[in-house]
PDB file of C-alpha atoms in Angstrom:
ATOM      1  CA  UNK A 913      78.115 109.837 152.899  1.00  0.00           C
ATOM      2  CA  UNK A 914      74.965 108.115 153.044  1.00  0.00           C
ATOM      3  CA  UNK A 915      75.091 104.598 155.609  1.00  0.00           C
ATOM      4  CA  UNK A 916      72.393 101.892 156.139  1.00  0.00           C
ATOM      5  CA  UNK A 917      72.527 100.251 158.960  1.00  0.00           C
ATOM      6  CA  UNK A 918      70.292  96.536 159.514  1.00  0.00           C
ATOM      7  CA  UNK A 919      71.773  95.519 163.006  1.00  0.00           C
ATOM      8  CA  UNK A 920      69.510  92.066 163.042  1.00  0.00           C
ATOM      9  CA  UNK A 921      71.070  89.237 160.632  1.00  0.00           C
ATOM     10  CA  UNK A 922      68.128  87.070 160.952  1.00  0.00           C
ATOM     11  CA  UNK A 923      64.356  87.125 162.304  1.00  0.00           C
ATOM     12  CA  UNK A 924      62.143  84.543 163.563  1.00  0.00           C
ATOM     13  CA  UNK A 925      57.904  84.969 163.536  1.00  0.00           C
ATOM     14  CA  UNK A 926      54.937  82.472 164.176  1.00  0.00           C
ATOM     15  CA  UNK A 927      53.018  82.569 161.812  1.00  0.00           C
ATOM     16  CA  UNK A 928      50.374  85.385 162.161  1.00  0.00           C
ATOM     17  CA  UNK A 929      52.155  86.557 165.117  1.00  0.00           C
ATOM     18  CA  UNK A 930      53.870  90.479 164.443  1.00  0.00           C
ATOM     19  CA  UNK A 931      57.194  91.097 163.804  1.00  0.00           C
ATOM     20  CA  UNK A 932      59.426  94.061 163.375  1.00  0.00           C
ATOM     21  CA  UNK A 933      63.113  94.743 161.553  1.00  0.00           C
ATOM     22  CA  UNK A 934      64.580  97.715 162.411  1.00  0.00           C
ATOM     23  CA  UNK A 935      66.900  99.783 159.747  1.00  0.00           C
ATOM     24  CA  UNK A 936      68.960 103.168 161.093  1.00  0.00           C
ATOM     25  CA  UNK A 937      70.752 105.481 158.283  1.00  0.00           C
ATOM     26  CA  UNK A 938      72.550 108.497 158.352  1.00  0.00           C
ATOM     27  CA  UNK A 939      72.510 111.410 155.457  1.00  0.00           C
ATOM     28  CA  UNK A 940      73.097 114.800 155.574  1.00  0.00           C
ATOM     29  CA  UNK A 941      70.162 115.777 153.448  1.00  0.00           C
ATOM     30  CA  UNK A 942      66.841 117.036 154.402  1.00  0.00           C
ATOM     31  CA  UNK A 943      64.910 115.220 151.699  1.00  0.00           C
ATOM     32  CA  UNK A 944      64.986 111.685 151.302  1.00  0.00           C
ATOM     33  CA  UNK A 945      63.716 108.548 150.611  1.00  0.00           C
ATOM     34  CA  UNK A 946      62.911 105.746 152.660  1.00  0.00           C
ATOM     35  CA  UNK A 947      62.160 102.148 151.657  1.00  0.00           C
ATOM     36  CA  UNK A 948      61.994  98.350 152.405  1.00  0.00           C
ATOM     37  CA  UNK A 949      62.722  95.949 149.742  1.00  0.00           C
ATOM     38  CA  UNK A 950      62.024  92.105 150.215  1.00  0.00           C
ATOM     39  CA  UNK A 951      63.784  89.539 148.243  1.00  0.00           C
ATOM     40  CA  UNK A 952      62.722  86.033 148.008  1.00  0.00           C
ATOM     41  CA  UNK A 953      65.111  82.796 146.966  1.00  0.00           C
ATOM     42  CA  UNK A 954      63.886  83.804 143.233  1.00  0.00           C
ATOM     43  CA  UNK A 955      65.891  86.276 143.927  1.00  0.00           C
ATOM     44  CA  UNK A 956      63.612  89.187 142.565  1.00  0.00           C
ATOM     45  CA  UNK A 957      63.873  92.625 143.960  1.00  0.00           C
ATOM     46  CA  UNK A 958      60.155  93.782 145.122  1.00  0.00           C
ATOM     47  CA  UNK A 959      59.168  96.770 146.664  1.00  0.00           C
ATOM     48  CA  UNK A 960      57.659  96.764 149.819  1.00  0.00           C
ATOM     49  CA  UNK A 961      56.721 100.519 150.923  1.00  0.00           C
ATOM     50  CA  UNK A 962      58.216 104.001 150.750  1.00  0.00           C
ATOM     51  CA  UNK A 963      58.546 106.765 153.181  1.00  0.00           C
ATOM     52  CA  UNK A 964      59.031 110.469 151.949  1.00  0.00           C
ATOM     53  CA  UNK A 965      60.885 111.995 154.778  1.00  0.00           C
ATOM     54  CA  UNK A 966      58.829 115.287 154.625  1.00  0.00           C
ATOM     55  CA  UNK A 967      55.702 113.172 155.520  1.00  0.00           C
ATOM     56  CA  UNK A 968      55.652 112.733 159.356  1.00  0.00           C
ATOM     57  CA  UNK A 969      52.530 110.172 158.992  1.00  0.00           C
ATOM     58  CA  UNK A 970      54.127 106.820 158.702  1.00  0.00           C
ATOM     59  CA  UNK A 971      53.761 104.765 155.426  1.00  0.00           C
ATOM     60  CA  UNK A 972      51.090 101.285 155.613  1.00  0.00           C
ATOM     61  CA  UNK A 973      50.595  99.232 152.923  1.00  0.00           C
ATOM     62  CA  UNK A 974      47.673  96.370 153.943  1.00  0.00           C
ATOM     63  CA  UNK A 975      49.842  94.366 156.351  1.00  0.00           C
ATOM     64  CA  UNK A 976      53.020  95.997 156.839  1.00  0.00           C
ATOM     65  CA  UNK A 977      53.788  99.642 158.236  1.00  0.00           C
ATOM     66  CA  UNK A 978      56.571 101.761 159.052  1.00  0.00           C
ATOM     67  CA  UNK A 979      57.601 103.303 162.422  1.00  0.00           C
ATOM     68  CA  UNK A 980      60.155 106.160 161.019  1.00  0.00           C
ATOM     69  CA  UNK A 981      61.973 108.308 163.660  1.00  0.00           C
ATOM     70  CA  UNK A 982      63.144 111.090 161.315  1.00  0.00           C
ATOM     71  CA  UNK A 983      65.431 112.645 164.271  1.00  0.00           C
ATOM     72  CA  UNK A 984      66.528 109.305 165.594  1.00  0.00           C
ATOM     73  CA  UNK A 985      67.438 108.618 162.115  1.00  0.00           C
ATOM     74  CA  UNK A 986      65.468 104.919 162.748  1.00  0.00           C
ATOM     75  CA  UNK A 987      63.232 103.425 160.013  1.00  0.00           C
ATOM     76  CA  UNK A 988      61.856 100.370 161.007  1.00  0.00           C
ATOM     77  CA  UNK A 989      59.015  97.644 159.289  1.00  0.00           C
ATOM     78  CA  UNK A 990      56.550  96.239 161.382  1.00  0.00           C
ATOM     79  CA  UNK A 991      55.054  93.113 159.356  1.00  0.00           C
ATOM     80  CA  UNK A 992      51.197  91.597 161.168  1.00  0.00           C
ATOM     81  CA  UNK A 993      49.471  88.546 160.770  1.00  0.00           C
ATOM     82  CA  UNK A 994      52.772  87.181 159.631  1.00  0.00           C
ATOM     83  CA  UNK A 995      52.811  84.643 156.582  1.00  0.00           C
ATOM     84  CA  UNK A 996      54.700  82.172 154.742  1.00  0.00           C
ATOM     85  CA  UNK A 997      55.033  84.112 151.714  1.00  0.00           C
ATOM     86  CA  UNK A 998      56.702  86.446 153.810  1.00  0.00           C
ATOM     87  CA  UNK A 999      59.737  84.762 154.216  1.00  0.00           C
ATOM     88  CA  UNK A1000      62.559  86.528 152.160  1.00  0.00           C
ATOM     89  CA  UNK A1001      65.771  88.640 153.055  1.00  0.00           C
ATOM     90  CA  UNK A1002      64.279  92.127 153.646  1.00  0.00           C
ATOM     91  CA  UNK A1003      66.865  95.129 152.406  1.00  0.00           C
ATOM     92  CA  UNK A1004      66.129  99.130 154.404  1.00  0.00           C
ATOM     93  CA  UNK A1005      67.078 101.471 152.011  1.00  0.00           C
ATOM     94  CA  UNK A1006      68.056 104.955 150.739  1.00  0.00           C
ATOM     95  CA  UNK A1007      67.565 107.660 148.417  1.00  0.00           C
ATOM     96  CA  UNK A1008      68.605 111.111 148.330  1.00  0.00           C
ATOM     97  CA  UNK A1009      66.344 113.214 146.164  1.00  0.00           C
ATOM     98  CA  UNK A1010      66.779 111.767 142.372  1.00  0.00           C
ATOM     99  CA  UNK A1011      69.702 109.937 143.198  1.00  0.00           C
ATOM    100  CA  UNK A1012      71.060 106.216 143.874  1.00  0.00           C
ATOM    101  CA  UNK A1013      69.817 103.768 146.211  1.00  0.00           C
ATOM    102  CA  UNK A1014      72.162 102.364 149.031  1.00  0.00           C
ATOM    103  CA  UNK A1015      70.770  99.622 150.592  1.00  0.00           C
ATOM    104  CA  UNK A1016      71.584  97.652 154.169  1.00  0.00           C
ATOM    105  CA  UNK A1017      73.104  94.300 155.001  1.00  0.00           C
ATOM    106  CA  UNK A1018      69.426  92.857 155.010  1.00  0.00           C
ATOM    107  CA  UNK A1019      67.493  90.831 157.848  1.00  0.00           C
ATOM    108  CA  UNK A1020      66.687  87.341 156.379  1.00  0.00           C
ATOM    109  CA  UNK A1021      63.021  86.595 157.607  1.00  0.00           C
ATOM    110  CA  UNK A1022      62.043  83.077 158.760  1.00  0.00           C
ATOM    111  CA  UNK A1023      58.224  82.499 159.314  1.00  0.00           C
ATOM    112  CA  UNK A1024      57.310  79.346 161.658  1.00  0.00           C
ATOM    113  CA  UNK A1025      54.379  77.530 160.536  1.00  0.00           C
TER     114      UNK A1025
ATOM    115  CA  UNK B1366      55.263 100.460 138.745  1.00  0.00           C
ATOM    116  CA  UNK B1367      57.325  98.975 135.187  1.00  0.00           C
ATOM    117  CA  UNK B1368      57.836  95.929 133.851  1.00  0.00           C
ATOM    118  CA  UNK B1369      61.756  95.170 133.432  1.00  0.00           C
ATOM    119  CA  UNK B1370      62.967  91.830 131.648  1.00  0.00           C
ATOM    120  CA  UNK B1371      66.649  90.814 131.837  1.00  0.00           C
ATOM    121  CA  UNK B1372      68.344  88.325 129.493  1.00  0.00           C
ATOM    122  CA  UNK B1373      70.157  86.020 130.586  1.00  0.00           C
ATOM    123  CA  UNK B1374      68.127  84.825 133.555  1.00  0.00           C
ATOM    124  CA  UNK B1375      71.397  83.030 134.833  1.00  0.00           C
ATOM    125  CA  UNK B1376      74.927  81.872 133.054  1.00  0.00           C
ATOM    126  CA  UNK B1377      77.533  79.584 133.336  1.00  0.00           C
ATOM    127  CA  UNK B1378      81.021  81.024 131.558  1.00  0.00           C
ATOM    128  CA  UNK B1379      84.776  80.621 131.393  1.00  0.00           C
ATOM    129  CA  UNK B1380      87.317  82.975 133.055  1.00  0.00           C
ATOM    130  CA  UNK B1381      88.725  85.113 130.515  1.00  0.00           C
ATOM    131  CA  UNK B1382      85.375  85.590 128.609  1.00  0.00           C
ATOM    132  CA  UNK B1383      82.577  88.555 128.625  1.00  0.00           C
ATOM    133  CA  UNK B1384      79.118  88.744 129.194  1.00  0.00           C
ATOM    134  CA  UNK B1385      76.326  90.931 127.935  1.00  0.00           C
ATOM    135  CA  UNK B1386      73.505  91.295 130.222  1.00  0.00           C
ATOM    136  CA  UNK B1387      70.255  93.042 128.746  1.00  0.00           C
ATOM    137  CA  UNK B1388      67.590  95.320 130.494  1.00  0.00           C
ATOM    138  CA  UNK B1389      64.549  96.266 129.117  1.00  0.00           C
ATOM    139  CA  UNK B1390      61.999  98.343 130.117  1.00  0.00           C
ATOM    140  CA  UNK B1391      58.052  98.513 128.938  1.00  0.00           C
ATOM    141  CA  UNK B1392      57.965 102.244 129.357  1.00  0.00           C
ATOM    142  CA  UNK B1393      60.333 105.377 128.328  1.00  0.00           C
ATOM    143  CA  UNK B1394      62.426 105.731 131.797  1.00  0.00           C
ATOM    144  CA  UNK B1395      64.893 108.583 132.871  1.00  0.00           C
ATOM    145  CA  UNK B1396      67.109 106.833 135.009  1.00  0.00           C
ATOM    146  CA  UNK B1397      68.471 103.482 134.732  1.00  0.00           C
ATOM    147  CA  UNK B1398      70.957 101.688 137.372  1.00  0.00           C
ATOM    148  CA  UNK B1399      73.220  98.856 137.295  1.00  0.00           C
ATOM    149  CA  UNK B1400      73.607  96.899 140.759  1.00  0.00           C
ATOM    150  CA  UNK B1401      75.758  93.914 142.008  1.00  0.00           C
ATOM    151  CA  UNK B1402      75.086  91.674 144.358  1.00  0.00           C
ATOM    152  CA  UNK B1403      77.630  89.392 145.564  1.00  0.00           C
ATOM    153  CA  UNK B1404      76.969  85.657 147.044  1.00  0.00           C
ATOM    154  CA  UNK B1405      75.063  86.387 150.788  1.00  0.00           C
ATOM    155  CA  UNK B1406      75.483  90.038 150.281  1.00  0.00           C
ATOM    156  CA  UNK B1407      73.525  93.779 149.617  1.00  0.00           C
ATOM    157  CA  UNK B1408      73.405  95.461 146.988  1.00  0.00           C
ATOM    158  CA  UNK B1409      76.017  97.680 145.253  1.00  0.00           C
ATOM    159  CA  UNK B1410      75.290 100.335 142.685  1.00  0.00           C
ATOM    160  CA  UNK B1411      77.616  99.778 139.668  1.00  0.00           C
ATOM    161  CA  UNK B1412      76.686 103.141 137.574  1.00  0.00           C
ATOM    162  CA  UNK B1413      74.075 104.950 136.622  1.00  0.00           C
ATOM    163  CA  UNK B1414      73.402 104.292 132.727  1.00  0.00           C
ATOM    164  CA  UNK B1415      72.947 107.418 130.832  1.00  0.00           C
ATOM    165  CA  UNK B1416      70.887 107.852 127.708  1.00  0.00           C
ATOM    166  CA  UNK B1417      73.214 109.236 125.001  1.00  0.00           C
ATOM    167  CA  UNK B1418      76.236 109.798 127.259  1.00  0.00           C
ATOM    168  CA  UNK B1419      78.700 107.613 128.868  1.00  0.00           C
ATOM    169  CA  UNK B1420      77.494 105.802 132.245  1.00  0.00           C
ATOM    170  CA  UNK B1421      78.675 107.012 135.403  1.00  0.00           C
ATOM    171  CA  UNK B1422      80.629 104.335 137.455  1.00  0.00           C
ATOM    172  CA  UNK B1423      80.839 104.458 141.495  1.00  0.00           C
ATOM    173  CA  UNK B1424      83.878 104.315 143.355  1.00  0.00           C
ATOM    174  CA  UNK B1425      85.512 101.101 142.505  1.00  0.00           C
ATOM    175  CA  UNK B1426      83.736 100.317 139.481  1.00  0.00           C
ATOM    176  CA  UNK B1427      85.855 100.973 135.348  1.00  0.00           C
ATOM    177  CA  UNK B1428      83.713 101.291 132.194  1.00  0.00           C
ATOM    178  CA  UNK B1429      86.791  99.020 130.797  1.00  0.00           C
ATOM    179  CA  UNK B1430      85.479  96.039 133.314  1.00  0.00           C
ATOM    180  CA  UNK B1431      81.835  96.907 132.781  1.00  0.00           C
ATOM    181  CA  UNK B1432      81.144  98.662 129.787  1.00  0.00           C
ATOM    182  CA  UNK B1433      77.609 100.315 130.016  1.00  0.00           C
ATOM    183  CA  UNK B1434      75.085 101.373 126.923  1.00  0.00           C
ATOM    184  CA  UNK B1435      72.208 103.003 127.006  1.00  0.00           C
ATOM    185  CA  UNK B1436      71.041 103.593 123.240  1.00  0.00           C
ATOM    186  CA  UNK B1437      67.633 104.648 124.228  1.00  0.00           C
ATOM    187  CA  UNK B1438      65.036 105.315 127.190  1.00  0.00           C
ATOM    188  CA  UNK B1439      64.220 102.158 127.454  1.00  0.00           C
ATOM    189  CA  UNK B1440      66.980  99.859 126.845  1.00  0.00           C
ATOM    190  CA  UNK B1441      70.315  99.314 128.836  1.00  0.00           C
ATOM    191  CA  UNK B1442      73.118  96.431 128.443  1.00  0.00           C
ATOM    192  CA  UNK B1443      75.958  96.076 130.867  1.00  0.00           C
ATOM    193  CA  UNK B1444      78.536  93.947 130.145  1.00  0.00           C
ATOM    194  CA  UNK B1445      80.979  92.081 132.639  1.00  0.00           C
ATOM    195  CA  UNK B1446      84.617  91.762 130.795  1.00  0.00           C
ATOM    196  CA  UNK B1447      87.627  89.547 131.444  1.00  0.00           C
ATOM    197  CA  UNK B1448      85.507  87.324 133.907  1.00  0.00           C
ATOM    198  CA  UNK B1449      87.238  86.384 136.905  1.00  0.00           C
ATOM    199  CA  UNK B1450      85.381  84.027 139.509  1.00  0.00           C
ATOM    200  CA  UNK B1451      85.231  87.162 141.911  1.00  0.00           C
ATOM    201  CA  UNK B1452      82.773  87.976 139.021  1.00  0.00           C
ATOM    202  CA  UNK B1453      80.065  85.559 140.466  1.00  0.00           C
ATOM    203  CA  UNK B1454      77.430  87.821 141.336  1.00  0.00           C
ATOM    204  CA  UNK B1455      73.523  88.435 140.350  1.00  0.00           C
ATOM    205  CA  UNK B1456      73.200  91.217 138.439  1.00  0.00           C
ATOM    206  CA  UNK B1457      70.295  93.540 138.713  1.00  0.00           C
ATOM    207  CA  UNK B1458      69.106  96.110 136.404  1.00  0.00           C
ATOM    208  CA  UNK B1459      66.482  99.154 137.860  1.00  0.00           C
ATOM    209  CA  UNK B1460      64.672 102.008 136.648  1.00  0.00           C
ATOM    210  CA  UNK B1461      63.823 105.216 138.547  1.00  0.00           C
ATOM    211  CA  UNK B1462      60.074 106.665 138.632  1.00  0.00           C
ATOM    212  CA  UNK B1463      58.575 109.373 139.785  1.00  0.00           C
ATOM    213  CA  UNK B1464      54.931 110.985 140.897  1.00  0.00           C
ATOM    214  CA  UNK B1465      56.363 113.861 140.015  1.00  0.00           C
ATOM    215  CA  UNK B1466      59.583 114.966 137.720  1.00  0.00           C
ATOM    216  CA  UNK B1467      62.437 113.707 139.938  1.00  0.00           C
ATOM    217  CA  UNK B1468      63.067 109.803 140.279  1.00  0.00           C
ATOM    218  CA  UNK B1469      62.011 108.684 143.446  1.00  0.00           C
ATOM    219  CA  UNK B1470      61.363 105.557 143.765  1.00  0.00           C
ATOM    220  CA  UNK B1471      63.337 102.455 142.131  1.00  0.00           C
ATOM    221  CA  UNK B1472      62.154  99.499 140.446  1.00  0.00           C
ATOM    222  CA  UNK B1473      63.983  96.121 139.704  1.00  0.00           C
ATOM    223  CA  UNK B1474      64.517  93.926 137.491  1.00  0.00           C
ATOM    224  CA  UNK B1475      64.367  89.897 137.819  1.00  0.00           C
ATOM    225  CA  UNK B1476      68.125  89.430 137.912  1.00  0.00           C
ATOM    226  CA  UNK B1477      71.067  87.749 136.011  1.00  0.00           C
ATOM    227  CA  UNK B1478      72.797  85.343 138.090  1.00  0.00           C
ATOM    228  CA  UNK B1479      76.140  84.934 137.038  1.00  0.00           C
ATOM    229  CA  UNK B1480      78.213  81.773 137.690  1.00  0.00           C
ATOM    230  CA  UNK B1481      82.261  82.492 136.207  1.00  0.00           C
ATOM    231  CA  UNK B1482      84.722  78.617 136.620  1.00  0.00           C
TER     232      UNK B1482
END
């Protein structure tokens, strides 16, 4: 069975300083999906960035990449030049090929002005 | 990306009663999901909503507590029956797309937040 595992309940970052939440999973497939969701008090579900797990170059969207271990099983999201905005409860999750997501406990964010 | 609407944004209701919550999508999708997400929790994948077949529930889940249609590719309603305060959850439709001809990535909708007294 597929687990997500978010070991950090809650995160602290200056603003503009770097921060990173880590996410480990476990799946006995070969061909997955990797991603980190970020949900804000509106509570709307937005996508954040995607790993395939056949790529070995790790996924960057403008300011926030991924460092994925694919033997270590360890997916984590580094976030720079933190902002306000980016304070939300941030969900690792995953997808076996064309199938359902299962997400972790999430990491609520807190960004210090 | 799609763009997914969900009606009710948010409801009050009685023990006892039943809810329909509507998802709708701005494009034809495959794959359309059904999640729960229960006060300071993740989420949890209710079924998978098939077009022209019945949904299929996960572990834990009965069509006769959440009855699931799906009368086209891009419209899904799930419905929460016999409310019970344990019921007091957001509810969050999502679609599957793909680059290629499997799903693989998941999109969500804005949410239902459900309050059951």
């Amino acid at each position: 069975a597929q687990t997500v595992t978010q070991s950090q309940p809650e995160m602290s970052v200056q603003e503009a300083e770097t921060v990173t939440l880590s996410c480990t999973y476990d799946t006995s497939e070969s061909d997955y999906y990797l991603f980190w969701y970020k949900q804000p008090p509106s509570r709307q579900m937005i996508l954040v960035i995607r790993q395939e797990a056949y790529k070995q170059q790790n996924a960057t969207e403008n300011r926030f990449s991924v460092n994925f271990q694919k033997a270590a099983k360890s997916f984590s999201l580094k976030i720079s030049d933190s902002q306000l905005g980016d304070a939300a409860m941030y969900f690792c999750a995953l997808m076996e090929y064309g199938n359902k997501l299962v997400f972790g406990a999430g990491t609520i964010l807190r960004v210090k002005s | 990306s799609a763009v997914i609407s969900q009606k009710p944004s948010r409801d009050i209701c009685q023990r006892g009663t039943s809810l329909t919550i509507q998802c709708q999508v701005d494009s034809q999708v495959t794959m359309m999901f059904w999640y729960r997400q229960q006060p300071g929790q993740s989420l949890t994948l209710i079924a998978t909503a098939n077009q022209g077949s019945e949904a299929t529930y996960e572990s834990g889940f009965v069509i006769d507590k959440f009855p699931i249609s799906r009368p086209n590719l891009t419209f899904s309603t799930l419905t929460v029956s016999n409310m019970s305060p344990e019921d007091s959850s957001i509810y969050l439709c999502s679609v599957g797309r793909s680059s290629g001809t499997i799903p693989d990535t998941q999109y969500f909708g804005p949410g239902t937040r459900l309050t059951v007294l």
